[in-house]
PDB file of C-alpha atoms in Angstrom:
ATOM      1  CA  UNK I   1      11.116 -16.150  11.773  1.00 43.00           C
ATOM      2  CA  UNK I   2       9.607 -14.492  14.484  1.00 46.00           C
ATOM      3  CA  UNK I   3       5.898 -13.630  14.906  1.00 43.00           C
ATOM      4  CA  UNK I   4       4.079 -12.366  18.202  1.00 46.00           C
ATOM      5  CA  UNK I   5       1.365 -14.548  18.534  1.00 47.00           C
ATOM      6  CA  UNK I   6      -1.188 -11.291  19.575  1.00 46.00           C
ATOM      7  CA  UNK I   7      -0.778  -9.737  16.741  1.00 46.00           C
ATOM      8  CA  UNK I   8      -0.902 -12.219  14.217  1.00 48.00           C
ATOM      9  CA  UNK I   9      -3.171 -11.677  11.098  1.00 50.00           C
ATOM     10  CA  UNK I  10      -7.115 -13.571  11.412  1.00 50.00           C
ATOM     11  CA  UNK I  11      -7.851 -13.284   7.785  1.00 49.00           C
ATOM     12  CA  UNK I  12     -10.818 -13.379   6.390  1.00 52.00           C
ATOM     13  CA  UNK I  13     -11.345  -9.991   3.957  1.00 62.00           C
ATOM     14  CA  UNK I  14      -9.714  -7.032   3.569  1.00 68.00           C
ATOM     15  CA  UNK I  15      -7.695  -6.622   7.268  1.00 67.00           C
ATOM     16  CA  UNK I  16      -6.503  -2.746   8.355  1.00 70.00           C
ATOM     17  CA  UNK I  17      -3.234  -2.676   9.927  1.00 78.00           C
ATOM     18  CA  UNK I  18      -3.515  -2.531  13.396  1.00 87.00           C
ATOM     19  CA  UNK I  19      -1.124   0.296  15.330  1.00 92.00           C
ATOM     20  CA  UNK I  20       2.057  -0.776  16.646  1.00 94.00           C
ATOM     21  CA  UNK I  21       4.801  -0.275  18.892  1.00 95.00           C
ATOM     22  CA  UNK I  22       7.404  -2.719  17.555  1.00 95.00           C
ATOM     23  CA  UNK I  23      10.417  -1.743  16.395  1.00 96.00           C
ATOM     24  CA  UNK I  24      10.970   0.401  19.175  1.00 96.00           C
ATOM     25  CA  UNK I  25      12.555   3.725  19.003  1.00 96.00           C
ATOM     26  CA  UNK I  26      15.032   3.892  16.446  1.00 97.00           C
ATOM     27  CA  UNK I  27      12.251   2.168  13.558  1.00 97.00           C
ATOM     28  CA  UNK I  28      11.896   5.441  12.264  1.00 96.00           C
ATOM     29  CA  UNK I  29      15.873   6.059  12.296  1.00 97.00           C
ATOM     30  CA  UNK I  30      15.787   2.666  10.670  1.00 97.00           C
ATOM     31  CA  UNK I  31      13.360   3.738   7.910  1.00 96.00           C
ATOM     32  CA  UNK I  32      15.255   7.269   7.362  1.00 96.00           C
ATOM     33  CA  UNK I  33      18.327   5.334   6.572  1.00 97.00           C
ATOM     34  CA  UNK I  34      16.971   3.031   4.301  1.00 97.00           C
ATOM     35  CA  UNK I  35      15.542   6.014   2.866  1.00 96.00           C
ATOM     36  CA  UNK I  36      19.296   7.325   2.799  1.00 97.00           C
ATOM     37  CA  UNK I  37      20.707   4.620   1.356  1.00 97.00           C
ATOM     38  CA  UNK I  38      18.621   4.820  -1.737  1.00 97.00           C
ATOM     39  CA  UNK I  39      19.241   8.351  -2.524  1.00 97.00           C
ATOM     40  CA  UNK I  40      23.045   7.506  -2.383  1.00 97.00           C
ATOM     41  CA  UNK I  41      22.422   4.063  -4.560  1.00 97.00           C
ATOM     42  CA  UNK I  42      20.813   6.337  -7.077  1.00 96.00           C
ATOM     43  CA  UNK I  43      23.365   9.242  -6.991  1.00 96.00           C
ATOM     44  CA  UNK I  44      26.878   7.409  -6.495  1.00 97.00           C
ATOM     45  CA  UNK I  45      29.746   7.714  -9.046  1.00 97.00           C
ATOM     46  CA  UNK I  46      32.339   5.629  -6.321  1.00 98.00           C
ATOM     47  CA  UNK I  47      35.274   3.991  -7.180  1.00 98.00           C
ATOM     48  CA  UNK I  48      34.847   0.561  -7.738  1.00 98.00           C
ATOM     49  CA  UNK I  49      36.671  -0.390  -4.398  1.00 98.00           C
ATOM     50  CA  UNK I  50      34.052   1.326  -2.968  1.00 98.00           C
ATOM     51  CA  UNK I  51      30.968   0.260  -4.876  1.00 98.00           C
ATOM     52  CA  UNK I  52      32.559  -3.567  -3.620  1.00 98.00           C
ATOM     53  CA  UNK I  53      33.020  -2.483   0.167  1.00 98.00           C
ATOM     54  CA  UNK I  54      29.555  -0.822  -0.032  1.00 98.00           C
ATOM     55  CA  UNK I  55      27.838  -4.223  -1.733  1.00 98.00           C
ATOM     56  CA  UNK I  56      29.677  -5.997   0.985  1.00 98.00           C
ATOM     57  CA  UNK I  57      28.038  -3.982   3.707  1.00 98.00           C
ATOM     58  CA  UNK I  58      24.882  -3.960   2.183  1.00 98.00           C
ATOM     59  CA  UNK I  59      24.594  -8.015   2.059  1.00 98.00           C
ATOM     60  CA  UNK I  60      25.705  -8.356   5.321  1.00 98.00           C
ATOM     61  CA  UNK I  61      22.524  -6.087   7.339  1.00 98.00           C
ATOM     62  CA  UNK I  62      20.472  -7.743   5.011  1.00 97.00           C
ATOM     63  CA  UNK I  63      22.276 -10.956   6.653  1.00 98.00           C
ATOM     64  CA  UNK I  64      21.291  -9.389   9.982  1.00 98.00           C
ATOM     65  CA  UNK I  65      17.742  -8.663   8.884  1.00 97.00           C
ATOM     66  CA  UNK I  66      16.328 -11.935   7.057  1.00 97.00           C
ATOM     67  CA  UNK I  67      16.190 -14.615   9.879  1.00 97.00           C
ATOM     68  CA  UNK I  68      13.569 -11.660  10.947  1.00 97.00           C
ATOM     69  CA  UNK I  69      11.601 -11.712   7.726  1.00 96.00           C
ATOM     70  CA  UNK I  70       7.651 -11.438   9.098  1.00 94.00           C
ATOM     71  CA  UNK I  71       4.245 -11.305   7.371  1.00 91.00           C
ATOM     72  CA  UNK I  72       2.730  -8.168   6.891  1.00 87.00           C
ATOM     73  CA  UNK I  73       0.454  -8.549   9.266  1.00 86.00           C
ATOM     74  CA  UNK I  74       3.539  -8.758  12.045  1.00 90.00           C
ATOM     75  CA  UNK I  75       6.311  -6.606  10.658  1.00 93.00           C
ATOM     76  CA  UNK I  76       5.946  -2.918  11.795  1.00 95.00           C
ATOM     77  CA  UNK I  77       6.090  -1.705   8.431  1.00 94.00           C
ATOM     78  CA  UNK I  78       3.153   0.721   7.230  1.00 90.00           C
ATOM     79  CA  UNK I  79       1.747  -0.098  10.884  1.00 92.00           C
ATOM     80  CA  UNK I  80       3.638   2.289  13.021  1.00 93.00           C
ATOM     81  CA  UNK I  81       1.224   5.230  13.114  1.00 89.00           C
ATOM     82  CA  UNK I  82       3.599   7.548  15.101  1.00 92.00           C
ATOM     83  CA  UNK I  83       5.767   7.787  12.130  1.00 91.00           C
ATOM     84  CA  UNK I  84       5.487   9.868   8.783  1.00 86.00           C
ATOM     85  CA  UNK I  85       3.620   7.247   6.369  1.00 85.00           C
ATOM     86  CA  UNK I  86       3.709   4.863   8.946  1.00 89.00           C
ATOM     87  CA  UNK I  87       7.007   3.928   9.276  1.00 92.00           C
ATOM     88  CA  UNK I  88       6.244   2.341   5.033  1.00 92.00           C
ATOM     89  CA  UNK I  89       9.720   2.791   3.284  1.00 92.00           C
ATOM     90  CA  UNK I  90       7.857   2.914   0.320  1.00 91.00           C
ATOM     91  CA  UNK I  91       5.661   5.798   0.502  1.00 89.00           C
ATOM     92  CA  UNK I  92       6.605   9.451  -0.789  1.00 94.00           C
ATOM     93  CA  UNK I  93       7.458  11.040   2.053  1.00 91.00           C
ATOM     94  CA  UNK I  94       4.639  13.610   2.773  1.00 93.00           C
ATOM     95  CA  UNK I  95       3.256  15.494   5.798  1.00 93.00           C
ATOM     96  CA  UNK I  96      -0.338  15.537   5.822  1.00 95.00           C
ATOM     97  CA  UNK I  97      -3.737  17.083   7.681  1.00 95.00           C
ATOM     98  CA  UNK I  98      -7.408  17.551   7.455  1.00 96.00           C
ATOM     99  CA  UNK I  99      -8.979  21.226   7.127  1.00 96.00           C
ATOM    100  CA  UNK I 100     -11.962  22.294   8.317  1.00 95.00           C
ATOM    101  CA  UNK I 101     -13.812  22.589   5.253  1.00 95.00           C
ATOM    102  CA  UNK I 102     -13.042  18.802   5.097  1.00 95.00           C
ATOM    103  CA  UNK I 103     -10.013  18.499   2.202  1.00 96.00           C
ATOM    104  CA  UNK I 104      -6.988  16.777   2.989  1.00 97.00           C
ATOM    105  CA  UNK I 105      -3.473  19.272   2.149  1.00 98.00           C
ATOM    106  CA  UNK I 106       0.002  18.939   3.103  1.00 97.00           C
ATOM    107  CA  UNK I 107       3.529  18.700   1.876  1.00 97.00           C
ATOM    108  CA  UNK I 108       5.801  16.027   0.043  1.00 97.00           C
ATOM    109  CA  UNK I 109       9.141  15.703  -0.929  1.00 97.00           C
ATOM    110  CA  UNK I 110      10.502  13.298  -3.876  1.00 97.00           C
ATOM    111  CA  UNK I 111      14.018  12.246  -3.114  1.00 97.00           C
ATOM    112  CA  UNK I 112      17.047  11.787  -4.769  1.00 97.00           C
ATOM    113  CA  UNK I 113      16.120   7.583  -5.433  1.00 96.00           C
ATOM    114  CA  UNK I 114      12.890   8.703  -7.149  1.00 97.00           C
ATOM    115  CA  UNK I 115      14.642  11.018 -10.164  1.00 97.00           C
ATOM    116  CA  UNK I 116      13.579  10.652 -13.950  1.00 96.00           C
ATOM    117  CA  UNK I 117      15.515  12.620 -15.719  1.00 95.00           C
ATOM    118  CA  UNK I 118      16.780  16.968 -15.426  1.00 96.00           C
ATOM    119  CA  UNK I 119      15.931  17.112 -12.283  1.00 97.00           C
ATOM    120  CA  UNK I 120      12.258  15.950 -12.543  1.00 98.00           C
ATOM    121  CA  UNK I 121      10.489  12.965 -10.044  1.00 98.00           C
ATOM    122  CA  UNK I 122       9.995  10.133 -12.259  1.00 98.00           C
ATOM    123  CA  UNK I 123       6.406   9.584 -13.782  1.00 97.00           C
ATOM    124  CA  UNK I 124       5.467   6.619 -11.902  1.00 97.00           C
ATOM    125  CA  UNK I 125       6.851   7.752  -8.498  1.00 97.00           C
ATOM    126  CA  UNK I 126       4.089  10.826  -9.301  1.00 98.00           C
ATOM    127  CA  UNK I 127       1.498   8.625  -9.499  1.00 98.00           C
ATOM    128  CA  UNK I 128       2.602   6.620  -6.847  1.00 97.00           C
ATOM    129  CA  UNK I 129       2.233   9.468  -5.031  1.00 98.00           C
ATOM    130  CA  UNK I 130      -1.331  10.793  -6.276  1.00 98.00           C
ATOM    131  CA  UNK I 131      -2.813   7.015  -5.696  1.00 97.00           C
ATOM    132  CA  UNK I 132      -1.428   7.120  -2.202  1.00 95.00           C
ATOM    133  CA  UNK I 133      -2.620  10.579  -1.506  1.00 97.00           C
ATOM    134  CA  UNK I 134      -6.022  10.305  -3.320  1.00 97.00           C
ATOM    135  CA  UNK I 135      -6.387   6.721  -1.466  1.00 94.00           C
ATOM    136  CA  UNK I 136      -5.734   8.473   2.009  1.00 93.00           C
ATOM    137  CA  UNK I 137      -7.864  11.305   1.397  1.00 96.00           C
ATOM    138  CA  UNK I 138     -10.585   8.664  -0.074  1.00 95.00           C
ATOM    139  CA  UNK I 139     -10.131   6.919   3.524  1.00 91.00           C
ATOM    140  CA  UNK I 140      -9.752   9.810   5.704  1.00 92.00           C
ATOM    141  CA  UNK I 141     -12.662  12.206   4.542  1.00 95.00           C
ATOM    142  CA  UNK I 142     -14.897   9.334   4.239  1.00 92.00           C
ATOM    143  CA  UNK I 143     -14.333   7.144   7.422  1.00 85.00           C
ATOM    144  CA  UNK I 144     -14.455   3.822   4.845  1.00 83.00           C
ATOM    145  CA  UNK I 145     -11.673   2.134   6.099  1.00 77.00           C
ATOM    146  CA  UNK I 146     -12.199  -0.858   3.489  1.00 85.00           C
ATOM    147  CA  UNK I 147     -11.321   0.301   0.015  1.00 89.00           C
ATOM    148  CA  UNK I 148      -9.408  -0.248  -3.202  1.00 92.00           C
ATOM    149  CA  UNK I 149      -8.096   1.892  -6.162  1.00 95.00           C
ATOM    150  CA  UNK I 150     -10.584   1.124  -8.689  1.00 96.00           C
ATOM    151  CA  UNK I 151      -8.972   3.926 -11.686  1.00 97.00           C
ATOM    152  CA  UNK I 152      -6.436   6.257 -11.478  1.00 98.00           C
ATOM    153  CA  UNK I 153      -6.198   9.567 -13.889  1.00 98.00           C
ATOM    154  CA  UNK I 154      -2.969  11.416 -13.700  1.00 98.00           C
ATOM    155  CA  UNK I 155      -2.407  14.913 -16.176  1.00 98.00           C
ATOM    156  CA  UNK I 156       1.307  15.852 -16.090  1.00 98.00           C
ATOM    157  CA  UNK I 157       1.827  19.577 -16.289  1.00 98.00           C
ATOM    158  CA  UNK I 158       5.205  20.633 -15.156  1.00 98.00           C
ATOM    159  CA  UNK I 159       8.036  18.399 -13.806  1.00 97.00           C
ATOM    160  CA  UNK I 160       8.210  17.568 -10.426  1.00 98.00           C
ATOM    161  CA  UNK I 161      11.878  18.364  -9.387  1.00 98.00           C
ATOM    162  CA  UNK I 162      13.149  16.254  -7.127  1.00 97.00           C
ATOM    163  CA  UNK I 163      14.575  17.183  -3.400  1.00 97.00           C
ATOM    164  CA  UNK I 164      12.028  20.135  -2.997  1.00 97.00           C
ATOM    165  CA  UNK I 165       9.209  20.599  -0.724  1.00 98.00           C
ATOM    166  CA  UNK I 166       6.099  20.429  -2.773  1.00 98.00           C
ATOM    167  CA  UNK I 167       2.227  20.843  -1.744  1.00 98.00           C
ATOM    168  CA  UNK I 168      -0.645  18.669  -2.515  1.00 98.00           C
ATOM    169  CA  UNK I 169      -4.161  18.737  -1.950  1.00 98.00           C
ATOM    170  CA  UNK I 170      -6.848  16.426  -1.974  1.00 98.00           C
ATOM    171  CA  UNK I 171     -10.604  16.137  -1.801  1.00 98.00           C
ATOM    172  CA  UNK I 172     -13.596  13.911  -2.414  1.00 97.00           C
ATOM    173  CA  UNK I 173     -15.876  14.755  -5.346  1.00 97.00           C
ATOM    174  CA  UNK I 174     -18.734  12.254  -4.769  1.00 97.00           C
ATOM    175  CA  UNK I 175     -19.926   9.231  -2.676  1.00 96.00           C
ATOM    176  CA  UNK I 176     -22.523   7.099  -4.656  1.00 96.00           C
ATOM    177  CA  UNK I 177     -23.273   3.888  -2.732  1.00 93.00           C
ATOM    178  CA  UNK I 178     -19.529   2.065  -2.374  1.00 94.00           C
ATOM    179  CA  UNK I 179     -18.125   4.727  -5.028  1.00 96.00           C
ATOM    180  CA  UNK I 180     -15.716   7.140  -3.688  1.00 97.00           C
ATOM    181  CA  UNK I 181     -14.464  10.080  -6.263  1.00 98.00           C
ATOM    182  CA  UNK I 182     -11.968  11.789  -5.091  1.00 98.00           C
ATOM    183  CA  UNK I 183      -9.634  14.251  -7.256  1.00 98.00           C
ATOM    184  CA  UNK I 184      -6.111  16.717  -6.444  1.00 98.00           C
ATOM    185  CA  UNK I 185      -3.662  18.486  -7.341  1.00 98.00           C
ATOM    186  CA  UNK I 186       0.220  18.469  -6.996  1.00 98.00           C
ATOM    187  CA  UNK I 187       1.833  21.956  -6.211  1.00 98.00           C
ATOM    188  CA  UNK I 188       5.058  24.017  -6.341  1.00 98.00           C
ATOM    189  CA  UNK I 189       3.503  27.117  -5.112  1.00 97.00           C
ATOM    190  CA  UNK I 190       1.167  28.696  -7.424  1.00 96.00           C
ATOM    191  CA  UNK I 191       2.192  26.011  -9.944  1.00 98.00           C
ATOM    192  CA  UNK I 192      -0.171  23.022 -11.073  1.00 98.00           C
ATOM    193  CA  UNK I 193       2.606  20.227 -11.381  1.00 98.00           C
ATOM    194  CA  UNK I 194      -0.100  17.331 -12.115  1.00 98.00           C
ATOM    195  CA  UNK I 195      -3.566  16.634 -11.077  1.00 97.00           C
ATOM    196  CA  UNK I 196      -5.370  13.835 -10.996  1.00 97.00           C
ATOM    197  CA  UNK I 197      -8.801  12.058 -10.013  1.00 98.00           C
ATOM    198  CA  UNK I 198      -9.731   8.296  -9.016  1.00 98.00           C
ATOM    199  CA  UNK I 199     -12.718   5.826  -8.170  1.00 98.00           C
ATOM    200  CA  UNK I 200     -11.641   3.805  -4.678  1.00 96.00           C
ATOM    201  CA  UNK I 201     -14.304   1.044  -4.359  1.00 95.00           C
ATOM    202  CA  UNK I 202     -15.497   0.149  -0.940  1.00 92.00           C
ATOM    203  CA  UNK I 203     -15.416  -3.417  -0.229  1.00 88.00           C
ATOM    204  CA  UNK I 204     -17.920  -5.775   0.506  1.00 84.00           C
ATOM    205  CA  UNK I 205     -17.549  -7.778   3.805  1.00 80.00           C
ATOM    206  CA  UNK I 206     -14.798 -10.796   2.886  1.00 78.00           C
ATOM    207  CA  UNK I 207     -13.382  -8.769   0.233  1.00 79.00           C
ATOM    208  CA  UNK I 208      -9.672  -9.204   0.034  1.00 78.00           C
TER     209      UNK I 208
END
């Protein structure tokens, strides 16, 4: 394993992920295939042949990849902020921004890997979503950079369907001393999908 020494993790607390560059230009072509390659996982009906060939190739980049295995402190993952979620294969992909009346809104997209059933997103990739959204927005429209998910309240109203641009919203409630309320809603057009509200909890210093 490889670490660079610079940006190796101090500890001590709950650490933000400092910006990178590594990975270098193709990380987010990197990312977007991964991405790829779990939509097809999920949706395949190969021949078997194929389903062996395609096991065969999958083994061998992650051959390639493990004598690079890093902390998360080092690996570029969730740190490169010129990518969509920060170059995090696990996120929802999503677009996001701040208005001027201070709410956070944007755009997300549940893909093919993340189907229930009938078309719709699967439950827990929904709330995935709303604790990652609500926990940005928490972070964003407050400046506390130091937080965790404390509750999460998620109300399903209409299915998500999968491979369609969707909206979201988000906005804080409240702020009473290291309480941070913030609520949204999940959108296909005029359409309340789900909404949902949660307490993040700002640390204390040392917190983990």
């Amino acid at each position: 394993m490889t670490v660079d020494k610079s940006d190796a993790h101090l500890g001590g607390g709950f650490n933000a992920p400092r910006p990178t560059t590594r990975g270098g230009p193709d990380y987010g072509r990197f990312i977007e295939a991964v991405r790829t390659l779990q939509d097809h996982a999920r949706a395949a009906d190969a021949p078997d042949e194929v389903i062996t060939r395609a096991a065969d190739m999958v083994e061998e980049v992650s051959r390639l990849l493990a004598p690079y295995d890093a902390d998360e402190w080092s690996s570029p993952s969730g740190r490169r902020s010129d990518l969509p979620n920060r170059g995090n294969v696990l996120g929802i992909p999503s677009t996001l921004r701040v208005t001027d009346d201070n709410r956070l809104v944007g755009t997300v997209r549940f893909r093919r890997f993340h189907l229930g059933r009938n078309g719709a997103a699967h439950g827990g990739a929904v709330a995935h979503l709303f604790d990652s959204v609500l926990g940005f927005a928490s972070f964003r429209l407050s400046g506390s950079q130091a937080q965790r998910t404390a509750f999460l309240h998620v109300d399903y109203r209409k299915i998500a369907l999968v491979e369609r641009d969707l909206q979201v919203e988000a906005r804080i409630d409240e702020i009473v001393d290291r309480k941070i309320f913030v609520s949204g809603r999940l959108l296909d057009g005029a359409d309340v999908l789900a909404d949902g509200h949660a307490l993040f909890v700002k640390l204390k210093p040392g917190q983990p």
